[in-house]
CSV table of C-alpha atoms in Angstrom, one decimal:
chain,number,residue,atom,x,y,z
A,1,MET,CA,128.3,50.3,110.7
A,2,VAL,CA,128.2,54.0,111.4
A,3,SER,CA,125.1,54.8,113.7
A,4,GLU,CA,125.6,58.4,113.8
A,5,VAL,CA,127.6,61.4,112.0
A,6,PHE,CA,129.8,63.7,113.7
A,7,ARG,CA,129.3,67.2,112.4
A,8,ILE,CA,132.7,69.4,112.4
A,9,ARG,CA,132.1,73.0,111.4
A,10,VAL,CA,135.3,74.8,109.9
A,11,PHE,CA,134.8,78.6,109.6
A,12,VAL,CA,136.7,80.0,106.6
A,13,SER,CA,137.8,83.4,107.6
A,14,SER,CA,140.0,85.7,105.2
A,15,PRO,CA,139.6,89.3,103.5
A,16,GLY,CA,137.5,89.1,100.0
A,17,ASP,CA,140.4,89.1,97.9
A,18,LEU,CA,141.2,85.2,98.6
A,19,THR,CA,138.4,84.0,96.5
A,20,ALA,CA,140.7,81.0,95.1
A,21,GLU,CA,142.0,80.1,98.6
A,22,ARG,CA,138.6,80.1,100.1
A,23,ASP,CA,137.0,77.9,97.6
A,24,LEU,CA,140.1,75.7,97.9
A,25,VAL,CA,139.3,75.2,101.6
A,26,VAL,CA,135.8,74.2,101.0
A,27,SER,CA,136.9,71.8,98.3
A,28,ILE,CA,139.3,70.0,101.2
A,29,CYS,CA,136.4,69.8,103.6
A,30,GLU,CA,134.5,68.1,100.9
A,31,GLU,CA,137.1,65.6,99.9
A,32,LEU,CA,138.0,64.7,103.3
A,33,THR,CA,134.0,64.1,104.2
A,34,LEU,CA,134.2,61.6,101.2
A,35,ASP,CA,137.7,60.2,101.8
A,36,LEU,CA,137.9,60.0,105.8
A,37,GLY,CA,134.3,60.8,106.7
A,38,SER,CA,132.6,57.9,105.2
A,39,LEU,CA,135.1,55.7,106.8
A,40,HIS,CA,135.0,57.2,110.4
A,41,GLY,CA,131.3,58.6,110.5
A,42,PHE,CA,131.8,62.5,110.3
A,43,VAL,CA,131.2,65.5,108.1
A,44,ILE,CA,133.2,68.1,107.7
A,45,GLU,CA,130.8,71.5,106.9
A,46,PRO,CA,132.6,74.8,106.0
A,47,ILE,CA,131.1,77.9,107.2
A,48,ARG,CA,131.7,81.1,105.3
A,49,TRP,CA,129.7,84.5,105.2
A,50,GLU,CA,129.0,83.6,101.5
A,51,THR,CA,126.8,80.7,102.3
A,52,HIS,CA,125.9,81.3,105.8
A,53,THR,CA,124.5,84.6,106.3
A,54,HIS,CA,121.6,86.8,104.7
A,55,SER,CA,121.1,90.3,104.1
A,56,SER,CA,119.9,92.2,107.2
A,57,VAL,CA,120.2,95.7,109.2
A,58,GLY,CA,122.3,96.5,112.1
A,59,ARG,CA,124.7,99.4,113.3
A,60,LEU,CA,127.7,97.5,112.4
A,61,SER,CA,127.7,95.3,109.0
A,62,GLN,CA,130.1,92.9,110.3
A,63,ALA,CA,128.4,92.3,113.8
A,64,VAL,CA,125.0,91.3,112.0
A,65,ARG,CA,127.1,88.9,109.9
A,66,SER,CA,128.8,87.6,112.5
A,67,SER,CA,126.1,87.3,114.6
A,68,GLN,CA,124.2,85.0,111.9
A,69,LEU,CA,127.2,82.5,111.8
A,70,PRO,CA,126.6,79.1,113.6
A,71,GLN,CA,129.0,77.8,116.3
A,72,TYR,CA,131.9,76.2,114.8
A,73,ASP,CA,135.0,73.8,116.1
A,74,ILE,CA,137.7,75.1,113.6
A,75,TYR,CA,138.8,78.5,112.8
A,76,LEU,CA,140.7,78.8,109.7
A,77,GLY,CA,142.1,82.0,109.0
A,78,ILE,CA,144.0,83.1,105.4
A,79,MET,CA,145.6,86.3,104.7
A,80,GLY,CA,147.5,87.4,101.2
A,81,PHE,CA,148.8,90.9,100.9
A,82,TYR,CA,145.3,92.8,101.6
A,83,PHE,CA,144.3,93.5,105.3
A,84,GLY,CA,140.6,94.7,104.8
A,85,THR,CA,138.1,96.9,105.7
A,86,GLU,CA,137.9,98.7,109.0
A,87,THR,CA,134.5,97.5,110.8
A,88,GLY,CA,133.8,99.9,113.5
A,89,LEU,CA,135.6,97.9,116.0
A,90,TYR,CA,138.6,96.4,114.3
A,91,GLY,CA,140.8,96.8,111.1
A,92,SER,CA,139.2,94.6,109.2
A,93,GLY,CA,136.6,91.7,109.1
A,94,THR,CA,138.9,89.1,109.4
A,95,GLU,CA,140.7,90.5,112.5
A,96,GLU,CA,137.4,90.8,114.4
A,97,GLU,CA,136.6,86.9,113.3
A,98,PHE,CA,139.8,86.2,114.5
A,99,GLU,CA,139.4,88.1,117.9
A,100,ASP,CA,135.8,86.2,118.2
A,101,ALA,CA,137.6,82.8,117.8
A,102,VAL,CA,140.5,83.8,120.4
A,103,LEU,CA,137.8,85.0,122.9
A,104,GLY,CA,135.8,81.4,122.3
A,105,PHE,CA,139.1,79.8,122.6
A,106,GLU,CA,139.8,81.4,125.9
A,107,LYS,CA,136.5,81.2,127.5
A,108,ASN,CA,135.7,77.5,126.3
A,109,GLY,CA,138.8,75.8,124.9
A,110,SER,CA,137.0,76.1,121.2
A,111,PRO,CA,137.2,76.7,118.6
A,112,SER,CA,140.8,75.7,117.3
A,113,ILE,CA,142.6,78.5,115.7
A,114,GLN,CA,144.8,77.8,112.5
A,115,PHE,CA,145.8,80.7,110.4
A,116,TYR,CA,148.1,81.0,106.8
A,117,PHE,CA,149.6,83.6,105.2
A,118,SER,CA,150.8,84.3,101.3
A,119,ASN,CA,154.3,84.6,101.0
A,120,ALA,CA,154.0,84.2,97.1
A,121,SER,CA,155.9,86.7,95.1
A,122,ASP,CA,154.0,89.4,93.9
A,123,ASP,CA,154.5,92.8,91.9
A,124,ALA,CA,155.3,95.2,94.2
A,125,ASP,CA,153.9,97.8,92.0
A,126,ARG,CA,150.3,96.4,92.3
A,127,LEU,CA,150.7,96.1,95.9
A,128,ASP,CA,148.8,98.6,98.4
A,129,LEU,CA,151.9,98.9,100.7
A,130,SER,CA,149.6,100.5,103.2
A,131,GLN,CA,147.4,97.5,103.3
A,132,PHE,CA,150.5,95.1,103.4
A,133,GLN,CA,152.0,96.7,106.3
A,134,ARG,CA,148.7,96.3,108.5
A,135,VAL,CA,149.0,92.4,107.5
A,136,LYS,CA,152.7,92.2,108.5
A,137,ASP,CA,151.7,93.9,111.9
A,138,PHE,CA,148.7,91.5,112.4
A,139,ARG,CA,150.9,88.7,111.7
A,140,LYS,CA,153.3,89.6,113.8
A,141,ASN,CA,150.8,90.6,116.8
A,142,ILE,CA,149.2,87.1,116.7
A,143,GLY,CA,152.6,85.3,116.7
A,144,GLU,CA,153.5,87.2,119.8
A,145,ARG,CA,150.4,86.0,121.1
A,146,GLY,CA,151.3,82.3,120.9
A,147,VAL,CA,149.4,81.5,117.5
A,148,TYR,CA,151.5,79.2,115.5
A,149,TYR,CA,150.8,80.5,111.8
A,150,ARG,CA,152.1,78.8,108.7
A,151,LYS,CA,153.3,80.5,105.3
A,152,PHE,CA,152.3,79.3,101.6
A,153,SER,CA,153.6,80.1,98.4
A,154,ASP,CA,151.0,78.8,96.1
A,155,LEU,CA,147.6,77.1,96.3
A,156,THR,CA,149.5,73.7,96.1
A,157,GLN,CA,151.3,74.1,99.2
A,158,LEU,CA,148.3,75.8,100.7
A,159,GLN,CA,146.4,72.7,100.0
A,160,LEU,CA,149.0,70.5,101.8
A,161,LEU,CA,149.0,72.6,104.9
A,162,VAL,CA,145.3,72.9,105.3
A,163,ARG,CA,144.7,69.2,104.9
A,164,LYS,CA,147.0,68.8,107.5
A,165,GLY,CA,145.8,71.2,109.8
A,166,ILE,CA,142.1,69.8,109.4
A,167,ILE,CA,143.1,66.3,109.8
A,168,ASP,CA,145.3,67.2,113.0
A,169,ASP,CA,141.8,68.9,114.7
A,170,VAL,CA,139.6,66.3,113.3
A,171,TYR,CA,141.6,63.4,114.7
A,172,ARG,CA,141.5,65.5,118.1
A,173,LEU,CA,137.8,66.5,118.2
A,174,ILE,CA,137.3,62.6,117.7
A,175,LYS,CA,139.4,61.5,120.5
A,176,THR,CA,137.8,64.0,122.5
A,177,LYS,CA,134.2,62.8,121.5
A,178,ASP,CA,135.2,59.5,122.0
A,179,ALA,CA,136.6,60.0,125.5
A,180,ARG,CA,133.3,61.7,126.6
A,181,SER,CA,131.1,58.9,125.2
A,182,ASP,CA,133.3,56.2,126.9
A,183,ARG,CA,134.2,54.3,123.6
A,184,GLU,CA,136.6,51.5,124.0
A,185,THR,CA,137.8,51.7,120.2
A,186,PRO,CA,139.6,54.9,119.2
A,187,VAL,CA,139.4,56.3,115.6
A,188,THR,CA,142.5,56.2,113.9
A,189,ILE,CA,143.1,58.4,110.7
A,190,SER,CA,145.5,57.2,108.2
A,191,TYR,CA,146.8,59.8,105.8
A,192,SER,CA,146.9,57.0,103.2
A,193,ASP,CA,143.1,56.7,103.8
A,194,LEU,CA,143.4,60.3,102.3
A,195,ARG,CA,145.2,60.1,99.1
A,196,PRO,CA,146.5,56.7,97.3
A,197,TYR,CA,150.3,56.8,96.4
A,198,GLU,CA,150.2,57.8,93.2
A,199,LYS,CA,148.2,61.3,94.0
A,200,LEU,CA,151.0,62.0,96.9
A,201,LYS,CA,153.7,61.6,94.3
A,202,ALA,CA,152.6,64.6,92.5
A,203,TYR,CA,153.3,66.7,96.0
A,204,ARG,CA,156.9,65.5,96.0
A,205,ALA,CA,158.4,68.9,95.4
A,206,VAL,CA,156.3,70.5,98.0
A,207,PHE,CA,157.5,68.0,100.5
A,208,GLU,CA,160.9,68.6,99.6
A,209,SER,CA,160.7,72.1,99.8
A,210,ASP,CA,158.8,71.9,103.5
A,211,PRO,CA,160.3,69.5,105.5
A,212,GLU,CA,157.7,70.1,108.5
A,213,VAL,CA,154.9,68.4,106.3
A,214,SER,CA,156.6,66.1,104.8
A,215,SER,CA,157.7,64.8,108.5
A,216,HIS,CA,154.4,64.8,109.8
A,217,VAL,CA,153.0,62.8,106.9
A,218,LEU,CA,155.7,60.0,107.5
A,219,MET,CA,155.2,60.2,111.1
A,220,GLN,CA,151.4,59.3,110.6
A,221,GLU,CA,152.3,56.5,108.0
A,222,ALA,CA,154.7,55.1,110.7
A,223,THR,CA,152.1,55.0,113.7
A,224,VAL,CA,149.0,53.5,111.6
């Protein structure tokens, strides 16, 4: 019987053009809470400026928005072909949110940082090439700084990658919490708890095209 609930906050950071991707991350957090959280006593709370900030006044609007956000455990950045609008301090709100997360990680070891870039095929005639160039420059920059980012071609692949990333970080956070509280029984997260076999079959094509995701899932199954 679970005596307390461990709350894990995931901050979803992206330019405003990725509504479907942002909503997908929220759905994943909710599903993980129901699937694994009910078994192991945790809740994953998605943090977004849409739901966790309110209208206010300040010298820089991005700074006002960021100051209203609660502390979070996982920074999850997503970017497509649009970089965003300058904030006065950085090239876009997403870049500023990313730098805030990096600063926290360097100072306190938290939050953990995940980043996902779309590599979906798109009509070049509809692209703002100057914006896309800024995306590519940003991607190169964070890679050179040691951020291991992933690319996704569609929402199905993004779903798999984000679920994997969140599960890994949740497992790490729970182990850290258990170590601090001197619990004798570690919490074990099984991918089979997350999705029954019938639903995993729907992802077969993505597994075949992404060996890293596939091997990660198989390793989890083999060690549970």
